[in-house]
Coordinates of N, CA and C in Angstrom, one line a residue:
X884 N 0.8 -1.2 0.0 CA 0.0 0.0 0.0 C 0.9 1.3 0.0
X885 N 2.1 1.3 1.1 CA 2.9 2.4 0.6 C 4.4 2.0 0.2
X886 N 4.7 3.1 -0.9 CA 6.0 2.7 -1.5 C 7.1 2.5 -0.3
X887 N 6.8 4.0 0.4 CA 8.0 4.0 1.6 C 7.3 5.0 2.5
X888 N 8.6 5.0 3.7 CA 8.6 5.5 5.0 C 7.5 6.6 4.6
X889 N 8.0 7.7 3.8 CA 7.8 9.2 3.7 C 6.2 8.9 3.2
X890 N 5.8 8.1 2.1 CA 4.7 8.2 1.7 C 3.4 8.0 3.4
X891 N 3.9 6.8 3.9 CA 2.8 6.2 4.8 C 3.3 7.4 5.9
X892 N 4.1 8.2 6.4 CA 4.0 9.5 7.3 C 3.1 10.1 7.0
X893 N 2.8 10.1 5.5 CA 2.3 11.6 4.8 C 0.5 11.5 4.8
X894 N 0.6 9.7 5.2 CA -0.9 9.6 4.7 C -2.0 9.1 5.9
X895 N -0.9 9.0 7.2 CA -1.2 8.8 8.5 C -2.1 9.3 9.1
X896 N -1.8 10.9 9.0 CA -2.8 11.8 9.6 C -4.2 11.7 8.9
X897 N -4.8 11.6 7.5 CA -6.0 11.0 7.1 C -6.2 10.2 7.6
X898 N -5.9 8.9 8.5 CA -6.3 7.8 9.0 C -6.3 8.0 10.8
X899 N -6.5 9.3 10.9 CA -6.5 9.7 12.4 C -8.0 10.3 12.9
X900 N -8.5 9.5 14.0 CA -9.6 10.2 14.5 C -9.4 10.9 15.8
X901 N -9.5 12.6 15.9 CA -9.0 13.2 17.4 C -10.5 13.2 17.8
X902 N -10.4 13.1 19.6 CA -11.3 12.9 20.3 C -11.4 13.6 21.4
X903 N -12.0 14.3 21.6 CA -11.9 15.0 23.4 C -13.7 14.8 24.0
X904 N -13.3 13.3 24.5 CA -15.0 12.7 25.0 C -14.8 12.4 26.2
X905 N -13.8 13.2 27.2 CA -14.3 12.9 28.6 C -15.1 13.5 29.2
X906 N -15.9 13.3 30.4 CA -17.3 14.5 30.5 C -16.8 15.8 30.9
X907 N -15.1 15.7 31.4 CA -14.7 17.3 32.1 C -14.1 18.2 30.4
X908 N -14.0 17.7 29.3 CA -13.4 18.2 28.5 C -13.9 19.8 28.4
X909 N -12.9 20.8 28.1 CA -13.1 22.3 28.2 C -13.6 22.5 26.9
X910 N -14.1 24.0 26.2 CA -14.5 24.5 25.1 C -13.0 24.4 24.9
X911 N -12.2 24.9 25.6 CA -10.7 25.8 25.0 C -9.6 24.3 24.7
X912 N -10.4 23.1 25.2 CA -9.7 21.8 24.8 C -10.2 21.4 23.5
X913 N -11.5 21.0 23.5 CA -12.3 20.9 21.9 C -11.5 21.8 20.9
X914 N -11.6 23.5 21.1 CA -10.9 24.0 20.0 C -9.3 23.7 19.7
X915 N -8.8 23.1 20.5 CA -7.3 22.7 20.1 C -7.5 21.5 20.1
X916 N -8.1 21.0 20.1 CA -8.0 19.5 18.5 C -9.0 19.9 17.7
X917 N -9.5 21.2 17.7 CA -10.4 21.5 16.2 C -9.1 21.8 15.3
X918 N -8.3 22.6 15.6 CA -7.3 23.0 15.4 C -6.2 22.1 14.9
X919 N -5.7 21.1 15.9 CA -4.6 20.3 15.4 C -5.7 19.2 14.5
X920 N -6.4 19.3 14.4 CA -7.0 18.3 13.0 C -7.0 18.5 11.5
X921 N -7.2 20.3 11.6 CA -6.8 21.4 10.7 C -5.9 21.2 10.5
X922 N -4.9 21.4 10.8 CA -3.3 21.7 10.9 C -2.5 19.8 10.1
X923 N -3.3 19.2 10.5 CA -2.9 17.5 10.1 C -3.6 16.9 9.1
X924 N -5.1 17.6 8.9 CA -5.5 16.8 8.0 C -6.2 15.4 8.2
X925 N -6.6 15.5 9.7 CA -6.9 14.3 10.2 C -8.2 13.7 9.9
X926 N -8.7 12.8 10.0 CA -9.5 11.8 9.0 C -10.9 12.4 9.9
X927 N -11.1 12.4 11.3 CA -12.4 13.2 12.1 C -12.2 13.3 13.8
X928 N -12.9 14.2 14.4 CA -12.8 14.5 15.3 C -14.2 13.7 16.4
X929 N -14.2 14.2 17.3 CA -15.5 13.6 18.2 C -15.6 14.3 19.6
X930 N -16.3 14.7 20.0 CA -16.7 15.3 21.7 C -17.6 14.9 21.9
X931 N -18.3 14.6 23.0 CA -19.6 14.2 23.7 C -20.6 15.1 23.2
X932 N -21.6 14.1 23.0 CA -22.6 15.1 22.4 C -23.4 16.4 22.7
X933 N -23.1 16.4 24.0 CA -23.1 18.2 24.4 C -22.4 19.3 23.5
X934 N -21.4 18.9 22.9 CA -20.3 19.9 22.1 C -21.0 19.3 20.9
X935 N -21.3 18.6 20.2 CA -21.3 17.9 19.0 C -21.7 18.8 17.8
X936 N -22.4 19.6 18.2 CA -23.2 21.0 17.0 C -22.7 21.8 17.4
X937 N -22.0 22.5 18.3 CA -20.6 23.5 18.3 C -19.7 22.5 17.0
X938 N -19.5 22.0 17.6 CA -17.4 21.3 16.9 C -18.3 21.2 15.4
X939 N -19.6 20.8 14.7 CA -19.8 20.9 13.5 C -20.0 21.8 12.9
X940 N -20.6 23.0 14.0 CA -20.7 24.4 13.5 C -18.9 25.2 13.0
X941 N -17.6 24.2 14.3 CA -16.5 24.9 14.3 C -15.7 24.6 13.2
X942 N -16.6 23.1 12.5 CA -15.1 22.0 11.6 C -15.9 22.5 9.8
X943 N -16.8 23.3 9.7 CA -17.6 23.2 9.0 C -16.3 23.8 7.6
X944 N -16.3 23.4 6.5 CA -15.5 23.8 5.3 C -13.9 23.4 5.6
X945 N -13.8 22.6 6.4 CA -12.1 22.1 7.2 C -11.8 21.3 6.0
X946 N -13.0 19.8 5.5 CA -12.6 18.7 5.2 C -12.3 17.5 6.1
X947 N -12.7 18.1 7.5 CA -12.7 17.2 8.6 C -13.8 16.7 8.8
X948 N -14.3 15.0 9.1 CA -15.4 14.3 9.6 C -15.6 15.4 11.1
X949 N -16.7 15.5 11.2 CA -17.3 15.5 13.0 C -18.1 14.1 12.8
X950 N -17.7 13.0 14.2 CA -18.5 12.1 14.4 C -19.0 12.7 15.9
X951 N -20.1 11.1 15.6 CA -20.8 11.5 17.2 C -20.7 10.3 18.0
X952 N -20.4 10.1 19.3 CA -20.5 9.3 20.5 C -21.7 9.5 20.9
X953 N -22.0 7.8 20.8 CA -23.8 7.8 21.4 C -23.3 6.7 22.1
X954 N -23.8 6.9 23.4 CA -24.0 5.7 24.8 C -22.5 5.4 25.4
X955 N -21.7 6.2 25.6 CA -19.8 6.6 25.5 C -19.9 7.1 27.3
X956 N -19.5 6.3 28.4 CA -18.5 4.9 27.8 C -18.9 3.3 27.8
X957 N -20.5 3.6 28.4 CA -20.6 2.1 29.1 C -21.3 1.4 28.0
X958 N -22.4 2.1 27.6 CA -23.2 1.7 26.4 C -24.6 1.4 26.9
X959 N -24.8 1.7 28.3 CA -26.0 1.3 29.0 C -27.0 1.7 29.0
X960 N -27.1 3.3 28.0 CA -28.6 3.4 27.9 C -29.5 2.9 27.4
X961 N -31.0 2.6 27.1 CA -31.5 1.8 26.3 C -31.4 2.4 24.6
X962 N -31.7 1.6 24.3 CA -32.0 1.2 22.6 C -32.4 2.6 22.0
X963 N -33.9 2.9 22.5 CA -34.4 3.9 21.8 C -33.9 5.3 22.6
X964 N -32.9 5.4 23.7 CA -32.3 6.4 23.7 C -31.2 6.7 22.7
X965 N -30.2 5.6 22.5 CA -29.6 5.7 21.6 C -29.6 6.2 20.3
X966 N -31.1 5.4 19.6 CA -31.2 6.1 18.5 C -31.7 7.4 18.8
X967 N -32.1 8.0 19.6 CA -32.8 9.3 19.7 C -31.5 10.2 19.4
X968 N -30.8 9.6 20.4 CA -29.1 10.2 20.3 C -28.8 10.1 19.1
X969 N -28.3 9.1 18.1 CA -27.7 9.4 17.0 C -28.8 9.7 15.9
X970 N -29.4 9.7 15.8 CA -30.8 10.9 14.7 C -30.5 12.3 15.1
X971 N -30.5 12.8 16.2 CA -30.2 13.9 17.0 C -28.6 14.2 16.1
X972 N -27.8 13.7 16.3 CA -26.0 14.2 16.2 C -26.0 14.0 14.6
X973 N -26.8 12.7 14.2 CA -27.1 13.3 12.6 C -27.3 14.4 11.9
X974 N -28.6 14.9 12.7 CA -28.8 16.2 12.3 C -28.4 17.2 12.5
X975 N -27.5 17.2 12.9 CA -26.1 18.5 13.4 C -25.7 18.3 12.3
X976 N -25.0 17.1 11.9 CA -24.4 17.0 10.2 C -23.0 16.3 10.9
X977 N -23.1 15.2 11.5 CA -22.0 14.3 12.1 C -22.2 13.6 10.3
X978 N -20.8 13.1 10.1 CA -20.7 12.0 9.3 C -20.3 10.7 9.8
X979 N -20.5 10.4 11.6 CA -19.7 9.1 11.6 C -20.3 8.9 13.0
X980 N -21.3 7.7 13.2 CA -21.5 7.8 14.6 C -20.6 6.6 15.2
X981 N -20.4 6.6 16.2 CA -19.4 5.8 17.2 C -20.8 5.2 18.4
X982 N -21.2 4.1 18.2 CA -22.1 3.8 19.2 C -21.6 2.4 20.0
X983 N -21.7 2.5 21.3 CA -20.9 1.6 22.6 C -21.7 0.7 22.9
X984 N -21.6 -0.4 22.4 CA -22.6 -1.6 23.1 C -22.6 -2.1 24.1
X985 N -23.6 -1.9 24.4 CA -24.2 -2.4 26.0 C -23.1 -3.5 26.6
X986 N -22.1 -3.1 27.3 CA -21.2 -4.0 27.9 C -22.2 -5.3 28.7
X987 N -23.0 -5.0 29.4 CA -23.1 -5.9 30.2 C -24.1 -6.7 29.9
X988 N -24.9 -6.1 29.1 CA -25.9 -7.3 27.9 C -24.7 -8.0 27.0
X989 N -23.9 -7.6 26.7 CA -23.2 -8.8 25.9 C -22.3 -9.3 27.0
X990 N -21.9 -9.1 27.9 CA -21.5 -10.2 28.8 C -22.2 -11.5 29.3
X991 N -23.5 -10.3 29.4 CA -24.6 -11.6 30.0 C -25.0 -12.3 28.8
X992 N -24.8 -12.5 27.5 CA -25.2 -12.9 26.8 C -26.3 -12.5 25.8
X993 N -26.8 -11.0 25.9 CA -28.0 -10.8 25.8 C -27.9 -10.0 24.5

């Protein structure tokens, strides 16, 4: 896939998703990986969906994905929360949803 070293450096950052999805992340954190995504060229970014139509309102004409985190980190809400959630971050104009399966239904088998 790549000739050499220099090519797969160059093509790296397209294959990068930056993420600031912890619940304490700052506005002034989100904007510096809006930023260093800009700057890299990186393949898409992600915040908790509190931020999620900010950062698409921020990445808008970049050429950067905004995805969205639905049910991040356990996966435990129900079903039709979920989807509420990702129809919702759809319509912000996310291109990529990231959704967390219910850990403990698939432990239990379920």
């Amino acid at each position: 896939m790549f000739n050499t070293t220099e090519t797969f450096r160059a093509a790296l950052p397209g294959m990068l998703d930056l993420s600031c999805v912890r619940a304490d992340n700052t506005a002034s954190e989100i904007e510096e990986m809006a930023l260093l995504a800009e700057q890299l060229h990186c393949a898409a970014v992600f915040a908790m969906p509190a931020n999620t139509e900010a950062l698409v309102r921020r990445m808008r004409g970049s050429g950067v994905t905004v995805g969205g985190v639905v049910g991040f980190p356990s996966g435990c809400e129900e079903t039709d929360v979920k989807r509420f959630i990702a129809d919702r971050l759809l319509g912000y104009g996310c291109g990529e949803i990231d959704m967390v399966i219910n850990q403990s239904a698939l432990k239990s088998g379920d």
